[in-house]
Structures are given as C-alpha cells and as structure tokens.
Coordinates of C-alpha atoms and ligand atoms in Angstrom, one line a residue:
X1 CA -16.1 4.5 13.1
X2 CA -17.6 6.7 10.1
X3 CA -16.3 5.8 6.9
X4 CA -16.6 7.5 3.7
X5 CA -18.5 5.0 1.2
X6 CA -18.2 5.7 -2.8
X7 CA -20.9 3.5 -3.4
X8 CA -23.7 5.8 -1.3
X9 CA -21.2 8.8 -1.3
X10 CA -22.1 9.5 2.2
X11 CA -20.3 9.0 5.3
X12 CA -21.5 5.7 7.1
X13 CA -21.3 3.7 10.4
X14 CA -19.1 1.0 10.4
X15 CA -18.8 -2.3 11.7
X16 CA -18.2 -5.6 10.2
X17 CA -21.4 -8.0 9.2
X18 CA -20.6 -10.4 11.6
X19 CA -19.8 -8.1 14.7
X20 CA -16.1 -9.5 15.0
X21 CA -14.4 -10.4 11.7
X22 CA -13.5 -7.5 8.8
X23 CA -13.4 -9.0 6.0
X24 CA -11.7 -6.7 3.5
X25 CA -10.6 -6.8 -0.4
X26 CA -7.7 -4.4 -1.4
X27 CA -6.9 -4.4 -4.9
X28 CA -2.6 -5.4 -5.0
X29 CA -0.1 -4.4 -7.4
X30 CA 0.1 -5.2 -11.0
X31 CA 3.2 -6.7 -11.1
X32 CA 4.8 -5.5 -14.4
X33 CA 7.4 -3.0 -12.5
X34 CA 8.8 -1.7 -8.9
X35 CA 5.5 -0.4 -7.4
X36 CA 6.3 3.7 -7.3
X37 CA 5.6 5.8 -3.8
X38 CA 1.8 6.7 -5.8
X39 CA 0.9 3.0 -5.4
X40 CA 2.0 2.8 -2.1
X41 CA 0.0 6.3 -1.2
X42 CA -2.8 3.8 -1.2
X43 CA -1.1 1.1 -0.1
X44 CA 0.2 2.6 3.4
X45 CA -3.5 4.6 3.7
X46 CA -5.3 1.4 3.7
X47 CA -2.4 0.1 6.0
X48 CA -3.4 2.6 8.6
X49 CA -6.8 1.7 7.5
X50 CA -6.5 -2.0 8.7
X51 CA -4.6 -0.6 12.0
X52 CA -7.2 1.7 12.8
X53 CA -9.7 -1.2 12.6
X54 CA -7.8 -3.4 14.3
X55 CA -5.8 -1.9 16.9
X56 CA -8.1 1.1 17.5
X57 CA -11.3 0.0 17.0
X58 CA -10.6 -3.8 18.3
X59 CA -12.3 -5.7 15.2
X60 CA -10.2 -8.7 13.6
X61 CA -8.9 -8.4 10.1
X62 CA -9.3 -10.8 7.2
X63 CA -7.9 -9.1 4.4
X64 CA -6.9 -9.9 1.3
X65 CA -4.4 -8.0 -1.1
X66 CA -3.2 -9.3 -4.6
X67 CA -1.2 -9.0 -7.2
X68 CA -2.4 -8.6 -10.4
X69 CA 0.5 -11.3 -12.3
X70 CA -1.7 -11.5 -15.5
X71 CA -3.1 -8.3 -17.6
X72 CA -2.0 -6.6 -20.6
X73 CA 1.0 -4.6 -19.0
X74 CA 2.7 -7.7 -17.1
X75 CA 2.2 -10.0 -20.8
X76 CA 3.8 -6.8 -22.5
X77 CA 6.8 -6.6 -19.9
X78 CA 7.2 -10.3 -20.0
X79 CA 7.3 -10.1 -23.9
X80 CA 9.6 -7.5 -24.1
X81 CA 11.7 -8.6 -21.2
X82 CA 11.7 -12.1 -23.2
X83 CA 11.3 -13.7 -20.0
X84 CA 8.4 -16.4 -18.5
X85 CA 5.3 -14.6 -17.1
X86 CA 6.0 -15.7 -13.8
X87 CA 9.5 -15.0 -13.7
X88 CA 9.2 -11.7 -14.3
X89 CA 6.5 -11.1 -12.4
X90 CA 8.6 -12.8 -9.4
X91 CA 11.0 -9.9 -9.5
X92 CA 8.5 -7.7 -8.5
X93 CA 6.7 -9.2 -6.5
X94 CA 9.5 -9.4 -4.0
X95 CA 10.3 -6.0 -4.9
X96 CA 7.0 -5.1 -3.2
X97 CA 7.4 -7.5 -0.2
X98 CA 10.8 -5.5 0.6
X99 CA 9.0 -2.1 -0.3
X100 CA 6.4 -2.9 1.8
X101 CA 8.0 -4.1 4.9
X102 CA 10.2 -1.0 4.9
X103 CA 7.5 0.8 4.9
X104 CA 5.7 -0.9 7.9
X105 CA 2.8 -2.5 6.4
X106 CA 1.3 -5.2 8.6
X107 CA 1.0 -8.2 6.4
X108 CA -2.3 -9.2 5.1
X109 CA -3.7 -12.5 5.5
X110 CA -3.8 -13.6 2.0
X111 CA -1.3 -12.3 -1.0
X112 CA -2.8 -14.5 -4.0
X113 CA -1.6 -14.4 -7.3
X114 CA -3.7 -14.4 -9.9
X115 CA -2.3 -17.3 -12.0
X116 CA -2.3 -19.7 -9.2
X117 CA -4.0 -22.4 -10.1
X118 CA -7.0 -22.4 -7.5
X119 CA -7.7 -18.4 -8.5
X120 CA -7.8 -19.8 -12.2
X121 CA -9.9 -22.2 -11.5
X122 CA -12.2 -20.1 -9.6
X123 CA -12.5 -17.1 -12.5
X124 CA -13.1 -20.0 -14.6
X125 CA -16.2 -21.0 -12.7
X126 CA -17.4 -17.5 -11.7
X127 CA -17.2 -17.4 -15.8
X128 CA -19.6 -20.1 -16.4
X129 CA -22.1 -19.0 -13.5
X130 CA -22.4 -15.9 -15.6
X131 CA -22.9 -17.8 -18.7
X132 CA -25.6 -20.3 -17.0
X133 CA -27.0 -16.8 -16.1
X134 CA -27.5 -15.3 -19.7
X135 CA -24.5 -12.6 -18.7
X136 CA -22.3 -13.4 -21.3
X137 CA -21.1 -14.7 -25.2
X138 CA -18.7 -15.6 -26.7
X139 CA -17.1 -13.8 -29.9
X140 CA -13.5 -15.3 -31.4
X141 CA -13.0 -17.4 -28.7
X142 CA -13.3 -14.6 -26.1
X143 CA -16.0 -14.4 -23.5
X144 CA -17.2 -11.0 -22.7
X145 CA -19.9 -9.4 -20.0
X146 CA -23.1 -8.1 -21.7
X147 CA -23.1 -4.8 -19.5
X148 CA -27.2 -4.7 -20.7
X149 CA -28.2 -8.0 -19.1
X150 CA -27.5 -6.0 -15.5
X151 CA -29.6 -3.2 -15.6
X152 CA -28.3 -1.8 -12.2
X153 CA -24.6 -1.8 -14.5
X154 CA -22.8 1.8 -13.5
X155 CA -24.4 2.2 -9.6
X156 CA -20.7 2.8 -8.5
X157 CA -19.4 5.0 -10.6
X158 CA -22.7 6.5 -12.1
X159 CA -22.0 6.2 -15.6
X160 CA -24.9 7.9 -17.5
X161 CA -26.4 4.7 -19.1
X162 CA -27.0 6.4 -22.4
X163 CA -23.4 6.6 -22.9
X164 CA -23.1 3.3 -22.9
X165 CA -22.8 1.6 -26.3
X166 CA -25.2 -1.4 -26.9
X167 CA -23.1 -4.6 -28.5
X168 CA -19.8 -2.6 -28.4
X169 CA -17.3 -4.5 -27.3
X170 CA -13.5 -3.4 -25.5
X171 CA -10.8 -6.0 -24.9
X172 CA -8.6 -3.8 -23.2
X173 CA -8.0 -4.1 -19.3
X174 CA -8.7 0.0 -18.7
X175 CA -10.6 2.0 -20.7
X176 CA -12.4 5.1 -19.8
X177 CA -15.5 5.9 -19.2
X178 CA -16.7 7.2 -22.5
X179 CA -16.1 3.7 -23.6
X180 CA -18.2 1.7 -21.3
X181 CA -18.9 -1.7 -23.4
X182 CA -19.4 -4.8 -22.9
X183 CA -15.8 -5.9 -21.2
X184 CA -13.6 -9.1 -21.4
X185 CA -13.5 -12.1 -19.3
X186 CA -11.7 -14.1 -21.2
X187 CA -9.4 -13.6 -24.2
X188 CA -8.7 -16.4 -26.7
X189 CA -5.0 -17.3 -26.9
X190 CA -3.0 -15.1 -29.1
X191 CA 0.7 -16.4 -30.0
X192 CA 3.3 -15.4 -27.4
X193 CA 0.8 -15.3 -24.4
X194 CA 0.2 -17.3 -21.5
X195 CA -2.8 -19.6 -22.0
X196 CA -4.8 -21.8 -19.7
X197 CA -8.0 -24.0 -20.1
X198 CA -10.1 -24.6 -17.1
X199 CA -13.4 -25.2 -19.2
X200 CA -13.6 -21.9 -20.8
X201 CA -11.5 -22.1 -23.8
X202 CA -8.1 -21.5 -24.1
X203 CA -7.1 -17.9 -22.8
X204 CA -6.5 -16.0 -20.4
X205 CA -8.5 -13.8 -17.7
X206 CA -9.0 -10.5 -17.9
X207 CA -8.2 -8.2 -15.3
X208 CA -11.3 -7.6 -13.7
X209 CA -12.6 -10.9 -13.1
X210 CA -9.1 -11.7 -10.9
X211 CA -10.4 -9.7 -8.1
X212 CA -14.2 -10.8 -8.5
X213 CA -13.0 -14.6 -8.1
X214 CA -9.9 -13.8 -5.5
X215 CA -12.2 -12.2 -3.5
X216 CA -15.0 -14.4 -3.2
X217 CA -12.7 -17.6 -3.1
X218 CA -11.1 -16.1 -0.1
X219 CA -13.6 -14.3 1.7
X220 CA -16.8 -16.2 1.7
X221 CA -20.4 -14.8 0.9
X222 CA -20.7 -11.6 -0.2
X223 CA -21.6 -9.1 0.4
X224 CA -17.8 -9.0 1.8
X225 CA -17.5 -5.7 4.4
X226 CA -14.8 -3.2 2.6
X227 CA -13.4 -3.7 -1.0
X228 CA -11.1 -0.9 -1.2
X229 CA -8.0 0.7 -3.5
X230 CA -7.1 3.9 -5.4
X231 CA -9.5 6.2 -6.8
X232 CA -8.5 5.7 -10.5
X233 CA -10.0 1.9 -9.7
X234 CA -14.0 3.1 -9.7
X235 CA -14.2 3.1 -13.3
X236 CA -13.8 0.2 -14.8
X237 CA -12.3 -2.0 -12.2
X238 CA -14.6 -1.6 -9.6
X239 CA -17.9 -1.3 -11.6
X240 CA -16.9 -4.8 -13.1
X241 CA -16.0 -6.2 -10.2
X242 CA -19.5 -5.5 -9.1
X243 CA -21.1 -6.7 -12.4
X244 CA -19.2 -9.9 -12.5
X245 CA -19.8 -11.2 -8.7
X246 CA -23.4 -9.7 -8.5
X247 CA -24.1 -11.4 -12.0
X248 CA -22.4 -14.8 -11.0
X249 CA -24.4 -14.9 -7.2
X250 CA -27.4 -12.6 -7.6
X251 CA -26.5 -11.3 -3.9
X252 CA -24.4 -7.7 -3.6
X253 CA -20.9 -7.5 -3.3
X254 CA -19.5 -4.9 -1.3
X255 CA -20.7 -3.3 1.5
X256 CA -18.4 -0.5 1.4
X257 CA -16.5 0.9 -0.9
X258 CA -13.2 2.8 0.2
X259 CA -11.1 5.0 -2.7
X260 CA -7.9 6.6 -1.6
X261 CA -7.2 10.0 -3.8
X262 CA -4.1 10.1 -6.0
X263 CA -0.6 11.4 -5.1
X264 CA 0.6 13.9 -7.7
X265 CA 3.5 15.6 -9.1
X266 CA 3.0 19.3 -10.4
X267 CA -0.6 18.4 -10.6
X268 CA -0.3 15.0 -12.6
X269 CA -1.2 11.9 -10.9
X270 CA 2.2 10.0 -10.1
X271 CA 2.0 7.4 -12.8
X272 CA 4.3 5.1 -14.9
X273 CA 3.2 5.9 -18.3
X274 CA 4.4 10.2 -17.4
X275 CA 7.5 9.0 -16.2
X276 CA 6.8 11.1 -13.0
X277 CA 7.3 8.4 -10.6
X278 CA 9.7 7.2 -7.6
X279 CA 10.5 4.4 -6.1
X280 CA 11.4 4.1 -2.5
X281 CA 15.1 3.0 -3.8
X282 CA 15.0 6.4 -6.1
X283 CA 14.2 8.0 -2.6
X284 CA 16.6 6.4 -0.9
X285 CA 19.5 7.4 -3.1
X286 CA 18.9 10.8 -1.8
X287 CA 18.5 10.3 1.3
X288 CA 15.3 9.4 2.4
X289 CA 14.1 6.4 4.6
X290 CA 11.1 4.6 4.5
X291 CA 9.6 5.9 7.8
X292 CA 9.5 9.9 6.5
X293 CA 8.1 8.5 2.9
X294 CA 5.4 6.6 5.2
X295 CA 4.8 9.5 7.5
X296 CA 4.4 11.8 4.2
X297 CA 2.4 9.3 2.6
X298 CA -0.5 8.9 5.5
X299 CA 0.1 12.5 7.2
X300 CA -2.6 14.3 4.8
X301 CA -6.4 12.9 4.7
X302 CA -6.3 9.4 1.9
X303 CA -9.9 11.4 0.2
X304 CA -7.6 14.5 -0.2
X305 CA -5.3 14.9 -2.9
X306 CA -1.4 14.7 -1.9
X307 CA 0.8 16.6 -3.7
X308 CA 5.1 15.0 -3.9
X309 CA 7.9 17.1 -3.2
X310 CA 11.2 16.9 -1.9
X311 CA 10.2 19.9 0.4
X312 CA 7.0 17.8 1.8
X313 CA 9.1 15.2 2.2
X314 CA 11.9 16.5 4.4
X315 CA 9.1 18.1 5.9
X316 CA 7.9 14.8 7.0
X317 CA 11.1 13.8 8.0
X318 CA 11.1 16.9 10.4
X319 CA 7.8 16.3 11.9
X320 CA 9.2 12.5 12.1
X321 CA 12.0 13.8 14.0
X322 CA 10.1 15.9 16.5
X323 CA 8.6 13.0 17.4
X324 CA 11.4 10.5 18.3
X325 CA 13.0 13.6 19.8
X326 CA 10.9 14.3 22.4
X327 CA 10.4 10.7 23.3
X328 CA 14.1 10.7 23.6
X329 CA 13.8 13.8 25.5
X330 CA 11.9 11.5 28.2
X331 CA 14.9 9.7 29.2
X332 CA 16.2 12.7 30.7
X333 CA 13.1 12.9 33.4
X334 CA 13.9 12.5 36.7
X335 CA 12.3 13.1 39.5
X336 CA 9.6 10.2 40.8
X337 CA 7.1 12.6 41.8
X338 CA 3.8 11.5 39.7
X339 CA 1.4 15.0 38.3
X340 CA -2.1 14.2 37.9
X341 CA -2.8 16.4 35.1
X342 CA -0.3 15.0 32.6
X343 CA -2.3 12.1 32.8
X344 CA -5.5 14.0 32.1
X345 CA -3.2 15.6 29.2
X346 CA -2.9 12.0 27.9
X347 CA -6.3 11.2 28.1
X348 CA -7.9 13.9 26.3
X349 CA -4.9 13.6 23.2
X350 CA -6.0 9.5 23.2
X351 CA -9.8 10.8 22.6
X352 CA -8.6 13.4 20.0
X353 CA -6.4 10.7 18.6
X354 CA -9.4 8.2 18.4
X355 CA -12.1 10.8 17.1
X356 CA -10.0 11.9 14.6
X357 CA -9.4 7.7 13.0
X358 CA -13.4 7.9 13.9
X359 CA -13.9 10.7 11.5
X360 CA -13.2 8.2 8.3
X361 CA -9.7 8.2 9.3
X362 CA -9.0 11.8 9.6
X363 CA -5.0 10.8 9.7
X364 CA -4.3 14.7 9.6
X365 CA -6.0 15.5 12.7
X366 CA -4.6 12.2 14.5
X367 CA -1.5 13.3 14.0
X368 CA -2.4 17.2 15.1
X369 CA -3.8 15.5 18.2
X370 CA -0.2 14.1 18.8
X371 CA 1.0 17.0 18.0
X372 CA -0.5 18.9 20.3
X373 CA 0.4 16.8 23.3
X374 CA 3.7 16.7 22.4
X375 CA 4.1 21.1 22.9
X376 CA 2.1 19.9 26.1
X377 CA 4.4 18.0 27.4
X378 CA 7.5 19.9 26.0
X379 CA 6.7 22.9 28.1
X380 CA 6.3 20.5 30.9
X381 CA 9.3 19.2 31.1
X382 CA 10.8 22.5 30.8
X383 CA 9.0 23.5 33.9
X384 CA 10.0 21.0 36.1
X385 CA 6.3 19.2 35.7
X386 CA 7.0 15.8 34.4
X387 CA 8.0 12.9 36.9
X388 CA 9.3 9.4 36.0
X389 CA 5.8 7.9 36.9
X390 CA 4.7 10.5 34.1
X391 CA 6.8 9.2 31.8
X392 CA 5.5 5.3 31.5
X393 CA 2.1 6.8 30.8
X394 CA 3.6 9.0 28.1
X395 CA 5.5 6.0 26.4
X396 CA 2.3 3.7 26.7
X397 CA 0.8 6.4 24.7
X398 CA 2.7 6.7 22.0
X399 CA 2.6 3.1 22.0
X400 CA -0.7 2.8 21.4
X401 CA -0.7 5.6 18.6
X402 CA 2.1 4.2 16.7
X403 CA 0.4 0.6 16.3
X404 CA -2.0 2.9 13.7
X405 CA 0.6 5.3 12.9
X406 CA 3.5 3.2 12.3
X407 CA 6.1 5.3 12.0
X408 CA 8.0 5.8 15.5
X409 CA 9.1 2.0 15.6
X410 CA 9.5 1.7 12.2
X411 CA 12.7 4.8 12.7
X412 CA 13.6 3.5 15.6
X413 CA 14.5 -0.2 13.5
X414 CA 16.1 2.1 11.2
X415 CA 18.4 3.8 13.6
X416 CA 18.9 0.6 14.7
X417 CA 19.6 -1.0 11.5
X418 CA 23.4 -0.2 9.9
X419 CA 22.7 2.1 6.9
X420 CA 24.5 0.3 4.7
X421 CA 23.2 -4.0 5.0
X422 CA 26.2 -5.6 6.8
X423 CA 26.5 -8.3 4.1
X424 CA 27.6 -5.3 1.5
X425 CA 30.0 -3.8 3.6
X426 CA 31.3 -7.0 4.3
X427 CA 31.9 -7.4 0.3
X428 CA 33.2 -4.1 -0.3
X429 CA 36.1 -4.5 2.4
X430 CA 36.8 -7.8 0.6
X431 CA 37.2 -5.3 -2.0
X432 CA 39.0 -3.1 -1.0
X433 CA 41.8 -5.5 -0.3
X434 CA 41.4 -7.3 -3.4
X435 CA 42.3 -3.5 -4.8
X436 CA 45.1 -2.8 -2.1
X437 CA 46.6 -6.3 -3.1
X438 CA 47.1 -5.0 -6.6
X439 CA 48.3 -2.1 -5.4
X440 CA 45.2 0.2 -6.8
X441 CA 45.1 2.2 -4.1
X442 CA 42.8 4.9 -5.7
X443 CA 40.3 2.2 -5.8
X444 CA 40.7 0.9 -2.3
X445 CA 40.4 4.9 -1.5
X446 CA 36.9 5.0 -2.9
X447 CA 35.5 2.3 -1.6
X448 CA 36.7 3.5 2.2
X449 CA 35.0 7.2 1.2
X450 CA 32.1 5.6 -0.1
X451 CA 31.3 3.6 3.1
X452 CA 32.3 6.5 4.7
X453 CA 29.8 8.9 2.5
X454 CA 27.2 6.4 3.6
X455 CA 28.1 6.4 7.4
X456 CA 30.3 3.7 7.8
X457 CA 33.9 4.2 8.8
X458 CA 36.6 1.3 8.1
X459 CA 39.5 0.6 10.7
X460 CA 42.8 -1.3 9.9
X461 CA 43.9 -3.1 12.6
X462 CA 46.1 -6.0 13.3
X463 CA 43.3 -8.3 13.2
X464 CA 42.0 -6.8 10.1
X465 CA 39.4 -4.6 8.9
X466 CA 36.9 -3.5 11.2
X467 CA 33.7 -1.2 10.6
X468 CA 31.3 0.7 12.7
X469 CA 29.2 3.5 12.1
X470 CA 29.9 6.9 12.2
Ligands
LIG501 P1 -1.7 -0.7 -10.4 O1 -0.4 -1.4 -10.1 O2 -1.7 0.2 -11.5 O3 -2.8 -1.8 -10.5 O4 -2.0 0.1 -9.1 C1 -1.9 -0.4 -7.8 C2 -2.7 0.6 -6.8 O5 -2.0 1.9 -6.8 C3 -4.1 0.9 -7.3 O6 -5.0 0.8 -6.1 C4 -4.0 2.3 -7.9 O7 -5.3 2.9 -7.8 C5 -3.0 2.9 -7.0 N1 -2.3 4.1 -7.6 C6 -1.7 4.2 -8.8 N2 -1.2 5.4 -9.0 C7 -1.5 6.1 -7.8 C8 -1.2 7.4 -7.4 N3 -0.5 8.3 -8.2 N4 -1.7 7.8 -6.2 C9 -2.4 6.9 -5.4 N5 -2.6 5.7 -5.8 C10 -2.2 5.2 -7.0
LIG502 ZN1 -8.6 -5.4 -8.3

C-alpha cells in the first residue's frame, strides 16, 4: 500500500523491513483524564490503520501503544487530585480500555506504562548512551539533550535551525516551535513528585524519552517500520523522539512517519485545555453509541481535517444504519437461483474497496466503494435479481470489509447488548422496591420511567419483577 510519510512528505511504498512482521509505535494516551473523541480520532484511524495492514494487506502486526502515566499534566492531576501517581492514573487508564473496546479497537500487542519498572530502567540507559555519546549535561540535577551535538536536529519537522537558541534550555514537556532548546530528559526531584533512581539521579523522565526507550525496548533494532500518532505530535515529540534514539544508537529510527489531522470544533482543535471536548460517555448521554462515533471518526480521510457536530454525527449514525439495513434486507431473499453478475458486482466493489485502503488509506473512498454496491444491490433485489446463493457472497463481503471497517459487528454487539448493563437494572429494581416498601411511590415511579426512558420496561408478576427491552 502507499502511505503518506511526514518524514519525506511524499507518498511511499510500503511494506515491513522484514517482509512479514509490522512493527509499529503509536504514541498512547496521557493518562491525566477520560481520553475525549479528538484523541480517539487518532486512535480509531490508526486502528483501521493496523486492520488495513493486517487483514487487507495480510502483514502481521507488532504494535505498541502506551500511556503516557508520567509528565507534567498526570503529576499536576495527581497533585491536585491528592492522590498516588499511579492511582490516578489507573482510573484512566481503564477508562480508555472501556472507551476503546466500545469502540472496536483490536488490541495492540503491548500497552506499557511508562513508570513500569523495566521502561524506567530502559530510559535510564538510553540516558546514559547519550551521555557516553557527548549528547547531553547535566544542570541542577536535570539532564537535558544538547539539540547542537545532532546536526541533522529538526529533519521531521523542519524547524529553521537558526531559530533555534544555542544553550537555551526548556523543561517543559510541550513547547512550541519558536522555542526549540535543548529539551529534558531527566528532571531532578522537586517536593511532591514522583522520583526514581536508576543511575541517573533522582528524577523523573521527561516525556519524550518514554516513547524513545518503550519503543526500542519493545520493538528491537531500529529503524522500527511506522511510528505514528496525531499531527500536533511532530513538533516536539516526534523530533525528540528522533534525537534521542538516533543519538543513543547512531542508526535511524523510524522508517515511516504516520500523523493523523485533528478533529475540531468550530474550527478549534478538540482539546482539554478549550474545554471543547467529549467523551464517549458525554456522547452517550445523548444518544450516541460507539459504532456511529467510530464510523464518524474514520469515515473522512485521517490527513484531512474532521470537523464535530451533532449533525455529522447522526449523519454517521444514518450512513451506519443504511448499512445494517440492507444486510438485514438480505434475509428476506429467496429464491435459490444464483446471478453471475452480482458476483462480478462484488468483485469490482472488493478492488474499489482495496485500492481505496491502497491509496494511504483513503477510508472515504472505501466506504463510497461500499456504498456503491450497496445502491447495486438494492435495486437488485427490488428487481427480482438476487438469489440465496447471491446472498452468501454478499455477506462474505461485507465480512471481509468490516474486519478494516469495524463498525457493522461492532452495532450488531450493540443491538445485541441491553442498553442499559443488566447488573444496573438489576440494582435499580432492588430499588424500586426498597422505595415501594416505604411506600414512596413517586420514587419507585421514576425509577420504572427511567428504565423505561432508556428502553427497558419492568413487569410485576407473581414471581417478581421482570425486565425486557422495549
Ligand atoms: P495526549 O493524551 O494529549 O498525549 O494525546 C493522545 C493522542 O491524541 C495524540 O496522538 C494526540 O496527537 C491526539 N489528539 C489530541 N487531540 C486531538 C484532536 N483534537 N484530534 C485528533 N487527535 C488528537
Ligand atoms: Zn509518544
């Protein structure tokens, strides 16, 4: 497949190193909050990513995602939470793992956390193979990358070198551009924060060299095939990344670089600090599932710009519904009668379907290719053309798309699923006769229209209280 590469800027041939494996970096969440539908923009683009390459193109995967469970943000929340670092962090982290199974990531074959001990361990080496290669000093206890001993410093994001200020120094985690320095590997303990010591003074890392050390530890010699995340990432992450792993092995990093654009709200990227964001919970509240937040999220091109609103989104849950109504349509086919040229039909949406993913993952036009067939087919089966026969091949296609798409079988689990988690209704008909007992009947009122708001209906019976769904 062709995939866009930020490093060269050009489209590029791909294929893993090896011919077989992928071995692939995405950069995880920072764990400091409930990761917002922005974050997962990237997160379910490079999902349909790993598909592609998997499922499509046939290549194994070896990827790593992780969380980010030590940087300024998660100390701050910690801090102001008063809680341990990895306490809090915890919270989120299995906020993500539910976020992201609802909305039908494939797992990963690694989720490290940064503060385990092995990825400390490992930053604290890739630290001193910079020092034993003149990359580094040390200034108050903290250690910090001299962006002048790499003279090939900026090649990703193509920071104008004469911006850069000689012996300035920035200890924070982001900065912009205008302030490329000299960054921080380490940070000498300050009172209140976590600290470790794995030969590098007491401290703690700094954000970029997580991913340099996870990544290496994990995936092997570099240069590893994809190392990939949102576009905001290129400058500074990224650029360090590549300073720190090309300074600590003398041997490139990254063969491809992969940057997914930013989803927005009225032009702003969705971020945290504008208060813009939602969460798939917010979402839910009104409505929403997972599978038409997935489908919204990977239906426009991941290099493109995506604009959030509520009309996009029940447009998504429209197009979502097209879908799992025609292939409910298919049950009604009868007739064992066989037509050649539906299977042609099928053939020629499967090439559109895999040109498009060729095209570096032109999701847009995959999912006009589906499209398509599916007003094929419709007026097919209105004219009497489709046979039962027909109809295997049709569900084996849309088989084979949804293992990239991930959409169809992640609503049909929903459907499937009650909307309301059967351990809650359980609790709230408890409730309700706690209420009844006490004779609040207003109470035990709510709670039945309520459920019933949310498509459950209760039934008294002798036997007790039964529900099913509406
Ligand atoms: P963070 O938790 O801030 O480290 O971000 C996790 C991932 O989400 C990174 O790859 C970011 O680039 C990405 N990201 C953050 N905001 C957005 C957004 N509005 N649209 C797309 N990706 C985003
Ligand atoms: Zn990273």
């Amino acid at each position: 497949m062709r995939l866009y590469n930020t490093l060269t800027r050009r489209e590029e041939e791909f294929a893993p190193a090896d011919g077989k494996t992928v071995r692939m970096y995405t950069c995880g969440l920072t764990v400091y909050a409930r990761g917002h539908i922005g974050n997962f923009r990237t997160f379910v683009c490079l999902d349909v990513l790993r598909r592609a390459l998997r499922h499509e193109f046939g290549w194994q995967m070896r990827e790593v995602m992780n969380f980010t469970d030590v940087d300024d943000r998660t100390i701050v929340g910690a801090q102001n939470a008063q809680m341990p670092l990895r306490e809090y962090t915890d919270q989120f982290i299995g906020a993500f793992r539910e976020d992201a199974r609802a909305l039908g990531m494939e797992p990963v074959e690694e989720n490290p956390r940064a503060t385990d001990e092995a990825n400390l361990r490992a930053m604290a080496d890739m630290i001193k193979a910079l020092g034993a290669h003149g990359h580094t000093y040390t200034s108050d206890g903290s250690i910090y990358f001299k962006i002048s001993t790499l003279p090939e410093y900026g090649a990703l994001s193509r920071i104008d070198q004469a911006g850069m200020m000689a012996g300035a120094r920035v200890d924070a985690d982001n900065y912009t551009k205008e302030d490329a320095r000299d960054f921080v590997l380490w940070k000498a303990t300050k009172p209140g924060e976590p600290t470790w010591d794995y030969g590098t003074g007491p401290g703690r890392p700094g954000w970029h060299i997580e991913c340099s050390a996870m990544a290496l530890r994990l995936l092997g010699e570099p240069p590893i095939d994809i190392h990939a995340g949102g576009i905001d990432l290129i400058f500074p992450h990224h650029e360090n990344e590549i300073a720190q792993s090309v300074g600590a092995t003398g041997k490139p990093f990254v063969r491809f670089w992969v940057h997914v654009e930013h989803l927005l709200v009225d032009d702003q990227k969705m971020s945290k600090s504008l208060g813009n964001t939602y969460t798939l919970p917010d979402l839910a509240t009104r409505g929403y599932r997972p599978s038409a937040v997935r489908y919204l999220l990977m239906s426009g091109h991941y290099r493109k710009q995506l604009n959030f609103t509520f009309t996009s989104l029940q447009q998504a849950e429209e197009s979502l519904r097209r879908l799992t109504d025609f292939l409910a349509r298919l049950d009604a086919v009868t007739g064992d009668e066989g037509h050649p040229e539906i299977e042609e039909r099928i053939g020629q949406a499967g090439h559109a379907f895999r040109e498009a993913l060729a095209d570096d993952l032109n999701t847009a036009a995959a999912l006009a290719a589906v499209f398509d067939l599916v007003r094929a087919l419709n007026s097919a089966i209105d004219a009497g053309a489709v046979g039962t026969p027909d109809v295997s091949c049709i569900r084996h296609f849309f088989e084979r798309v949804d293992q990239v798409l991930g959409v169809i079988g992640l609503r049909q689990a929903e459907e499937q699923a009650p909307p309301v988690p059967a351990e809650e209704i359980e609790r709230l008909i408890e409730d309700r006769h706690a209420a009844r007992r006490r004779r609040d009947f207003a109470a035990a009122d709510r709670i039945r229209q309520d459920l019933a708001s949310r498509g459950i209906l209760l039934e008294d019976t002798a036997g007790g209280t039964r529900w099913k769904r509406k």
